[in-house]
mmCIF file of C-alpha atoms in Angstrom:
data_model
loop_
_atom_site.group_PDB
_atom_site.id
_atom_site.type_symbol
_atom_site.label_atom_id
_atom_site.label_comp_id
_atom_site.label_asym_id
_atom_site.label_seq_id
_atom_site.Cartn_x
_atom_site.Cartn_y
_atom_site.Cartn_z
ATOM 1 C CA MET N 1 -2.817 32.547 -4.765
ATOM 2 C CA THR N 2 -7.100 33.061 -4.003
ATOM 3 C CA LYS N 3 -9.483 30.046 -2.061
ATOM 4 C CA THR N 4 -11.131 29.342 -5.293
ATOM 5 C CA HIS N 5 -8.169 29.111 -7.586
ATOM 6 C CA THR N 6 -6.859 26.600 -5.031
ATOM 7 C CA HIS N 7 -9.919 24.763 -5.291
ATOM 8 C CA ILE N 8 -9.470 25.503 -9.401
ATOM 9 C CA ALA N 9 -6.493 23.272 -9.737
ATOM 10 C CA TYR N 10 -7.424 20.925 -8.005
ATOM 11 C CA LEU N 11 -10.721 19.753 -9.077
ATOM 12 C CA MET N 12 -8.788 20.194 -12.020
ATOM 13 C CA GLY N 13 -5.667 18.091 -10.791
ATOM 14 C CA ALA N 14 -8.225 15.186 -9.516
ATOM 15 C CA GLY N 15 -10.285 15.382 -13.068
ATOM 16 C CA LEU N 16 -6.370 14.297 -14.357
ATOM 17 C CA ALA N 17 -6.022 12.258 -12.199
ATOM 18 C CA ILE N 18 -8.837 10.194 -12.487
ATOM 19 C CA TYR N 19 -8.615 11.036 -16.371
ATOM 20 C CA SER N 20 -4.726 9.547 -17.309
ATOM 21 C CA GLN N 21 -5.461 6.529 -14.941
ATOM 22 C CA GLN N 22 -1.280 6.962 -13.718
ATOM 23 C CA ALA N 23 -0.376 6.142 -10.943
ATOM 24 C CA ALA N 24 2.776 8.080 -10.813
ATOM 25 C CA LEU N 25 1.176 11.046 -12.203
ATOM 26 C CA ALA N 26 -1.428 10.987 -10.000
ATOM 27 C CA LEU N 27 0.870 10.676 -6.979
ATOM 28 C CA PHE N 28 2.895 13.885 -7.990
ATOM 29 C CA LEU N 29 0.665 16.091 -9.243
ATOM 30 C CA GLY N 30 -0.421 14.972 -6.127
ATOM 31 C CA ILE N 31 2.306 16.224 -4.260
ATOM 32 C CA GLY N 32 3.172 19.117 -6.968
ATOM 33 C CA LEU N 33 -0.169 21.030 -5.805
ATOM 34 C CA ALA N 34 0.862 20.692 -2.747
ATOM 35 C CA LEU N 35 3.566 22.065 -1.920
ATOM 36 C CA THR N 36 3.401 25.133 -3.928
ATOM 37 C CA VAL N 37 -0.112 25.924 -3.735
ATOM 38 C CA GLY N 38 -0.792 24.399 -0.360
ATOM 39 C CA ALA N 39 -2.203 21.112 1.106
ATOM 40 C CA ALA N 40 -5.853 19.944 -0.140
ATOM 41 C CA PRO N 41 -8.506 22.270 0.536
ATOM 42 C CA LEU N 42 -10.426 19.756 1.839
ATOM 43 C CA ASN N 43 -10.978 17.915 6.055
ATOM 44 C CA ASP N 44 -10.934 14.784 5.326
ATOM 45 C CA ALA N 45 -8.818 14.220 2.435
ATOM 46 C CA SER N 46 -7.385 11.055 3.793
ATOM 47 C CA ARG N 47 -10.596 9.197 4.535
ATOM 48 C CA LEU N 48 -12.029 10.005 0.936
ATOM 49 C CA SER N 49 -8.407 8.336 -0.520
ATOM 50 C CA ARG N 50 -9.275 5.608 1.759
ATOM 51 C CA GLY N 51 -12.269 4.993 0.074
ATOM 52 C CA ALA N 52 -11.171 5.694 -3.098
ATOM 53 C CA LEU N 53 -8.345 3.395 -2.634
ATOM 54 C CA GLN N 54 -10.898 0.182 -1.014
ATOM 55 C CA SER N 55 -13.310 0.683 -3.356
ATOM 56 C CA GLY N 56 -11.272 0.471 -6.664
ATOM 57 C CA VAL N 57 -9.481 -2.826 -4.608
ATOM 58 C CA VAL N 58 -13.507 -4.571 -4.597
ATOM 59 C CA ILE N 59 -15.181 -3.314 -8.249
ATOM 60 C CA LEU N 60 -12.050 -4.942 -9.513
ATOM 61 C CA GLY N 61 -12.119 -7.847 -7.594
ATOM 62 C CA LEU N 62 -15.590 -8.890 -9.388
ATOM 63 C CA ALA N 63 -13.430 -8.707 -12.399
ATOM 64 C CA LEU N 64 -11.155 -11.575 -10.964
ATOM 65 C CA PRO N 65 -13.392 -13.894 -10.375
ATOM 66 C CA PHE N 66 -12.702 -15.609 -7.425
ATOM 67 C CA ARG N 67 -11.248 -19.873 -7.925
ATOM 68 C CA GLU N 68 -8.373 -17.458 -9.213
ATOM 69 C CA VAL N 69 -7.907 -16.059 -5.949
ATOM 70 C CA VAL N 70 -7.705 -19.571 -4.857
ATOM 71 C CA THR N 71 -5.421 -20.475 -7.433
ATOM 72 C CA LEU N 72 -3.086 -18.054 -6.839
ATOM 73 C CA GLY N 73 -3.458 -17.407 -3.582
ATOM 74 C CA SER N 74 -2.677 -21.499 -3.028
ATOM 75 C CA ALA N 75 0.326 -21.145 -5.649
ATOM 76 C CA ASN N 76 2.460 -18.421 -4.171
ATOM 77 C CA GLY N 77 0.848 -17.850 -0.045
ATOM 78 C CA ALA N 78 3.513 -19.894 1.818
ATOM 79 C CA ALA N 79 6.333 -17.580 -0.577
ATOM 80 C CA VAL N 80 4.277 -14.887 0.652
ATOM 81 C CA SER N 81 3.978 -15.393 4.218
ATOM 82 C CA VAL N 82 7.439 -16.668 4.688
ATOM 83 C CA MET N 83 8.999 -12.557 2.844
ATOM 84 C CA VAL N 84 6.339 -11.319 5.511
ATOM 85 C CA LEU N 85 8.358 -12.757 8.811
ATOM 86 C CA ALA N 86 11.511 -13.047 7.242
ATOM 87 C CA THR N 87 11.496 -8.950 7.001
ATOM 88 C CA LEU N 88 9.102 -8.423 10.507
ATOM 89 C CA VAL N 89 12.595 -10.665 12.245
ATOM 90 C CA SER N 90 14.800 -8.747 10.564
ATOM 91 C CA GLY N 91 13.463 -5.146 10.984
ATOM 92 C CA LEU N 92 13.615 -6.172 14.815
ATOM 93 C CA ILE N 93 17.000 -7.269 14.379
ATOM 94 C CA LEU N 94 17.879 -3.997 12.584
ATOM 95 C CA LEU N 95 15.921 -1.896 15.790
ATOM 96 C CA LYS N 96 18.496 -3.100 17.670
ATOM 97 C CA LEU N 97 21.674 -2.205 14.851
ATOM 98 C CA LEU N 98 20.775 0.539 14.374
ATOM 99 C CA ARG N 99 19.886 2.313 18.255
ATOM 100 C CA THR N 100 16.900 3.948 16.129
ATOM 101 C CA ASP N 101 13.506 4.691 18.631
ATOM 102 C CA ASP N 102 12.226 1.142 18.927
ATOM 103 C CA VAL N 103 8.703 2.720 18.620
ATOM 104 C CA SER N 104 9.241 3.848 15.047
ATOM 105 C CA GLY N 105 11.361 0.785 14.607
ATOM 106 C CA LYS N 106 8.267 -1.565 14.605
ATOM 107 C CA LEU N 107 6.312 0.619 13.529
ATOM 108 C CA LEU N 108 8.107 0.784 10.204
ATOM 109 C CA THR N 109 9.669 -2.755 10.006
ATOM 110 C CA THR N 110 5.365 -3.685 10.098
ATOM 111 C CA GLY N 111 4.244 -1.284 7.615
ATOM 112 C CA THR N 112 7.320 -2.652 5.151
ATOM 113 C CA ALA N 113 6.188 -6.506 6.379
ATOM 114 C CA VAL N 114 3.053 -5.558 5.662
ATOM 115 C CA CYS N 115 0.860 -2.906 4.444
ATOM 116 C CA GLY N 116 2.370 -0.043 5.095
ATOM 117 C CA GLY N 117 0.303 2.908 6.060
ATOM 118 C CA THR N 118 -2.933 0.765 6.995
ATOM 119 C CA ALA N 119 -0.194 -1.516 9.301
ATOM 120 C CA VAL N 120 1.103 1.226 11.277
ATOM 121 C CA ALA N 121 -1.973 3.015 12.060
ATOM 122 C CA THR N 122 -3.707 0.326 13.474
ATOM 123 C CA LEU N 123 -0.341 -0.576 14.961
ATOM 124 C CA ALA N 124 -0.229 2.487 16.610
ATOM 125 C CA PRO N 125 -2.419 2.512 19.944
ATOM 126 C CA VAL N 126 -1.717 -1.459 20.750
ATOM 127 C CA ILE N 127 2.225 -0.428 20.953
ATOM 128 C CA LYS N 128 0.971 3.139 22.698
ATOM 129 C CA ALA N 129 3.037 5.353 20.016
ATOM 130 C CA GLU N 130 3.042 9.172 20.413
ATOM 131 C CA ASN N 131 1.722 10.997 17.088
ATOM 132 C CA GLN N 132 5.447 12.382 15.666
ATOM 133 C CA GLN N 133 6.195 8.970 16.318
ATOM 134 C CA VAL N 134 3.540 7.447 13.952
ATOM 135 C CA ALA N 135 4.431 10.748 11.328
ATOM 136 C CA GLN N 136 7.728 10.059 11.046
ATOM 137 C CA THR N 137 6.921 6.464 10.182
ATOM 138 C CA LEU N 138 3.869 7.218 7.305
ATOM 139 C CA THR N 139 5.800 9.938 5.966
ATOM 140 C CA ILE N 140 9.151 7.909 4.638
ATOM 141 C CA ILE N 141 6.576 5.150 3.633
ATOM 142 C CA PHE N 142 4.850 7.449 0.941
ATOM 143 C CA VAL N 143 8.704 9.051 0.043
ATOM 144 C CA LEU N 144 9.204 4.756 -0.468
ATOM 145 C CA ASN N 145 5.353 4.575 -2.340
ATOM 146 C CA GLY N 146 6.583 6.992 -4.406
ATOM 147 C CA ILE N 147 10.038 5.788 -5.661
ATOM 148 C CA ALA N 148 8.683 2.443 -5.962
ATOM 149 C CA ILE N 149 5.819 3.697 -8.725
ATOM 150 C CA LEU N 150 8.437 5.554 -10.892
ATOM 151 C CA LEU N 151 11.040 2.539 -9.622
ATOM 152 C CA PHE N 152 9.269 -0.333 -9.913
ATOM 153 C CA PRO N 153 7.861 -1.259 -13.951
ATOM 154 C CA ALA N 154 10.968 0.340 -15.275
ATOM 155 C CA ILE N 155 12.916 -2.381 -13.292
ATOM 156 C CA GLY N 156 10.277 -4.680 -14.211
ATOM 157 C CA HIS N 157 9.872 -3.917 -17.771
ATOM 158 C CA ALA N 158 13.826 -3.437 -18.339
ATOM 159 C CA LEU N 159 15.115 -7.070 -16.549
ATOM 160 C CA GLY N 160 11.773 -8.610 -19.083
ATOM 161 C CA LEU N 161 9.044 -9.377 -16.472
ATOM 162 C CA SER N 162 6.199 -11.016 -17.054
ATOM 163 C CA GLN N 163 2.696 -9.358 -16.296
ATOM 164 C CA GLN N 164 1.907 -12.247 -13.389
ATOM 165 C CA GLN N 165 5.679 -11.875 -11.684
ATOM 166 C CA PHE N 166 5.687 -7.971 -11.574
ATOM 167 C CA GLY N 167 2.626 -8.037 -9.468
ATOM 168 C CA MET N 168 3.812 -11.183 -7.490
ATOM 169 C CA TRP N 169 7.349 -8.643 -6.941
ATOM 170 C CA ALA N 170 4.098 -5.029 -6.576
ATOM 171 C CA ALA N 171 2.503 -7.061 -4.242
ATOM 172 C CA VAL N 172 5.109 -8.635 -1.799
ATOM 173 C CA ALA N 173 7.384 -5.872 -2.115
ATOM 174 C CA ILE N 174 6.078 -2.837 -1.734
ATOM 175 C CA HIS N 175 4.169 -1.301 1.571
ATOM 176 C CA ASP N 176 0.773 0.149 0.669
ATOM 177 C CA THR N 177 -2.623 -1.147 -1.393
ATOM 178 C CA SER N 178 -2.318 2.318 -3.359
ATOM 179 C CA SER N 179 0.857 1.449 -4.770
ATOM 180 C CA VAL N 180 1.184 -1.793 -4.697
ATOM 181 C CA VAL N 181 -1.425 -0.889 -7.329
ATOM 182 C CA GLY N 182 -0.806 1.948 -9.401
ATOM 183 C CA ALA N 183 2.743 0.325 -10.202
ATOM 184 C CA ALA N 184 0.959 -3.165 -11.542
ATOM 185 C CA ALA N 185 -1.733 -1.211 -13.167
ATOM 186 C CA ALA N 186 1.492 0.666 -15.064
ATOM 187 C CA TYR N 187 2.596 -2.167 -16.044
ATOM 188 C CA GLY N 188 -0.459 -3.929 -16.601
ATOM 189 C CA ASP N 189 -4.018 -5.478 -16.355
ATOM 190 C CA GLU N 190 -3.602 -9.390 -15.651
ATOM 191 C CA ALA N 191 0.585 -7.375 -13.412
ATOM 192 C CA LEU N 192 -3.529 -5.552 -12.018
ATOM 193 C CA THR N 193 -4.860 -8.314 -10.755
ATOM 194 C CA THR N 194 -2.113 -11.069 -9.679
ATOM 195 C CA ALA N 195 -0.891 -7.942 -7.269
ATOM 196 C CA ALA N 196 -4.315 -7.724 -6.022
ATOM 197 C CA THR N 197 -4.751 -10.670 -4.710
ATOM 198 C CA LEU N 198 -1.163 -11.246 -3.341
ATOM 199 C CA LYS N 199 -1.539 -8.124 -1.480
ATOM 200 C CA ILE N 200 -4.817 -9.241 0.223
ATOM 201 C CA LEU N 201 -2.746 -11.556 1.022
ATOM 202 C CA ARG N 202 0.089 -10.088 3.154
ATOM 203 C CA ILE N 203 -2.836 -7.989 4.639
ATOM 204 C CA LEU N 204 -4.315 -11.367 6.275
ATOM 205 C CA TRP N 205 -1.010 -10.767 7.821
ATOM 206 C CA LEU N 206 -1.918 -7.849 10.617
ATOM 207 C CA ILE N 207 -4.524 -10.376 12.309
ATOM 208 C CA PRO N 208 -1.062 -12.487 13.645
ATOM 209 C CA VAL N 209 0.401 -9.012 14.054
ATOM 210 C CA ILE N 210 -1.431 -7.366 16.104
ATOM 211 C CA ILE N 211 -2.376 -10.080 18.443
ATOM 212 C CA VAL N 212 0.725 -10.761 19.310
ATOM 213 C CA ALA N 213 2.000 -7.111 20.113
ATOM 214 C CA SER N 214 -1.470 -7.036 22.042
ATOM 215 C CA TYR N 215 -0.087 -10.310 24.219
ATOM 216 C CA SER N 216 3.476 -8.184 24.912
ATOM 217 C CA MET N 217 1.668 -5.091 25.746
ATOM 218 C CA LYS N 218 -0.544 -7.289 28.054
ATOM 219 C CA ARG N 219 -3.600 -5.174 26.122
ATOM 220 C CA ILE N 220 -5.441 -8.075 24.291
ATOM 221 C CA SER N 221 -8.737 -6.314 22.971
ATOM 222 C CA ALA N 222 -11.128 -7.137 20.486
ATOM 223 C CA ASN N 223 -10.857 -3.385 20.168
ATOM 224 C CA GLU N 224 -7.130 -3.294 18.976
ATOM 225 C CA ILE N 225 -7.730 -5.806 15.825
ATOM 226 C CA ARG N 226 -8.944 -3.754 13.119
ATOM 227 C CA ILE N 227 -8.355 -5.523 10.264
ATOM 228 C CA PRO N 228 -9.602 -3.134 6.923
ATOM 229 C CA LEU N 229 -13.375 -3.845 5.283
ATOM 230 C CA PHE N 230 -12.531 -3.956 2.276
ATOM 231 C CA VAL N 231 -10.098 -7.595 2.218
ATOM 232 C CA ALA N 232 -13.959 -8.680 3.130
ATOM 233 C CA GLY N 233 -15.392 -6.443 0.068
ATOM 234 C CA PHE N 234 -12.491 -8.180 -2.053
ATOM 235 C CA ILE N 235 -13.507 -11.644 -1.481
ATOM 236 C CA ILE N 236 -17.040 -11.542 -1.395
ATOM 237 C CA ALA N 237 -17.293 -9.440 -5.103
ATOM 238 C CA SER N 238 -14.630 -11.932 -6.339
ATOM 239 C CA LEU N 239 -17.155 -14.087 -5.345
ATOM 240 C CA ILE N 240 -19.745 -12.186 -7.446
ATOM 241 C CA GLY N 241 -17.919 -12.358 -10.490
ATOM 242 C CA GLY N 242 -17.052 -16.087 -10.547
ATOM 243 C CA TYR N 243 -21.268 -16.529 -9.866
ATOM 244 C CA PHE N 244 -22.803 -14.501 -12.235
ATOM 245 C CA GLN N 245 -18.373 -15.320 -15.014
ATOM 246 C CA PHE N 246 -18.966 -11.269 -16.112
ATOM 247 C CA ASP N 247 -18.265 -10.759 -20.470
ATOM 248 C CA GLY N 248 -15.161 -10.072 -21.544
ATOM 249 C CA GLY N 249 -16.194 -6.053 -21.141
ATOM 250 C CA VAL N 250 -17.844 -5.458 -18.534
ATOM 251 C CA THR N 251 -14.811 -6.909 -16.377
ATOM 252 C CA SER N 252 -13.151 -3.966 -18.267
ATOM 253 C CA LEU N 253 -14.959 -1.680 -17.268
ATOM 254 C CA PHE N 254 -15.003 -3.089 -13.363
ATOM 255 C CA SER N 255 -11.426 -2.507 -14.201
ATOM 256 C CA LEU N 256 -11.882 1.013 -16.115
ATOM 257 C CA ILE N 257 -13.658 1.962 -12.442
ATOM 258 C CA SER N 258 -10.949 1.254 -10.201
ATOM 259 C CA LYS N 259 -7.980 2.046 -11.677
ATOM 260 C CA SER N 260 -9.717 6.107 -11.952
ATOM 261 C CA LEU N 261 -10.505 5.536 -8.223
ATOM 262 C CA PHE N 262 -6.699 4.320 -7.894
ATOM 263 C CA GLY N 263 -5.496 7.507 -8.965
ATOM 264 C CA LEU N 264 -7.833 9.636 -7.693
ATOM 265 C CA ALA N 265 -7.013 7.965 -4.535
ATOM 266 C CA LEU N 266 -3.028 8.137 -5.220
ATOM 267 C CA PHE N 267 -4.145 12.225 -6.261
ATOM 268 C CA LEU N 268 -5.407 13.106 -2.977
ATOM 269 C CA ILE N 269 -2.658 10.443 -0.801
ATOM 270 C CA GLY N 270 -0.038 13.334 -3.164
ATOM 271 C CA SER N 271 -2.059 15.448 -1.571
ATOM 272 C CA GLN N 272 -1.050 15.596 1.964
ATOM 273 C CA MET N 273 2.405 16.413 2.058
ATOM 274 C CA SER N 274 4.634 19.191 2.805
ATOM 275 C CA LEU N 275 8.490 20.072 4.680
ATOM 276 C CA GLU N 276 7.723 20.024 7.838
ATOM 277 C CA SER N 277 6.026 16.108 7.995
ATOM 278 C CA LEU N 278 10.466 15.923 6.244
ATOM 279 C CA LYS N 279 11.718 17.570 8.490
ATOM 280 C CA THR N 280 10.653 15.594 11.300
ATOM 281 C CA ILE N 281 12.416 12.356 10.395
ATOM 282 C CA CYS N 282 15.326 10.308 12.461
ATOM 283 C CA PRO N 283 18.011 10.031 9.889
ATOM 284 C CA ARG N 284 18.715 6.096 11.612
ATOM 285 C CA LEU N 285 15.012 5.622 10.867
ATOM 286 C CA ILE N 286 15.131 6.410 7.477
ATOM 287 C CA GLY N 287 18.228 4.218 7.244
ATOM 288 C CA MET N 288 16.246 0.940 8.748
ATOM 289 C CA ALA N 289 13.496 1.830 5.877
ATOM 290 C CA LEU N 290 15.983 1.780 3.352
ATOM 291 C CA VAL N 291 18.649 -1.724 4.166
ATOM 292 C CA LEU N 292 14.516 -2.532 5.272
ATOM 293 C CA TRP N 293 13.064 -1.945 2.032
ATOM 294 C CA SER N 294 15.688 -3.167 -0.190
ATOM 295 C CA ALA N 295 16.443 -6.298 1.467
ATOM 296 C CA LEU N 296 12.796 -7.115 0.610
ATOM 297 C CA SER N 297 12.436 -6.128 -2.964
ATOM 298 C CA ILE N 298 15.883 -7.932 -3.695
ATOM 299 C CA SER N 299 14.874 -11.197 -1.945
ATOM 300 C CA SER N 300 11.144 -11.128 -3.551
ATOM 301 C CA LEU N 301 12.712 -9.488 -6.678
ATOM 302 C CA TYR N 302 14.903 -13.178 -6.458
ATOM 303 C CA TRP N 303 12.412 -15.547 -5.881
ATOM 304 C CA VAL N 304 9.937 -14.484 -8.810
ATOM 305 C CA THR N 305 12.150 -14.331 -11.616
ATOM 306 C CA THR N 306 12.969 -18.027 -9.565
ATOM 307 C CA VAL N 307 9.939 -19.556 -9.289
#
């Protein structure tokens, strides 16, 4: 396939991902193109995917008045914190029991507990992780995210979870923000707003995690603490939405735009997949990831069905 044909294929794929607003379709369309015609012909596909995702989260904040954010956060913040702390402790215990690579295990634990790839990328320079350790951890998280986008909505429907219950479950149990909003968007608009809000609370745990990691490495520095700016953007957008009290038509438009951006972000994420990255993964790390994620998914599902 010529370079021109590759560009056309990716442009058509991106258009379909944006138009469909189906998270799973967007993600696996990107993966399919990457594995058949090669990686996306973009030098900054990773940056573009982050930009689309973060812009989508901020725009979603316009459709969610801040008082609703506070209400949801105050009602569930303690439970989210318990889940994060329990996952961190469990991951450190599993790391010792399975005798996996210490640095990769810590990256995986933090990514599972807090916010997937963002947490891995933030923690990596603090604990002096090598590129291969970061790559294999991100690949595992990426694959589990893809599974979650397909599996979680199916489980939610089978169990009859409400929109709010599913949003709470997705926010706590799925690694990356992109996959949280992708799975929640597939379930419904109310699930999406609930998931996005609680995911923000989970992301805030990056602050104490990075501080503790920096202290343990004796390198506490403001430069090491990189909390995503879109968290602040989401809060500001939510304040604006609460102040102006947009009508239903306007908030629906904001939701439509955000879901289109999520579709584009997931497509671009999928377009960066490669068979080479899968071959570098340590089997023990895969086992640790599956045990840790299964425990978090089951315990958080029990929480949302009994709360």
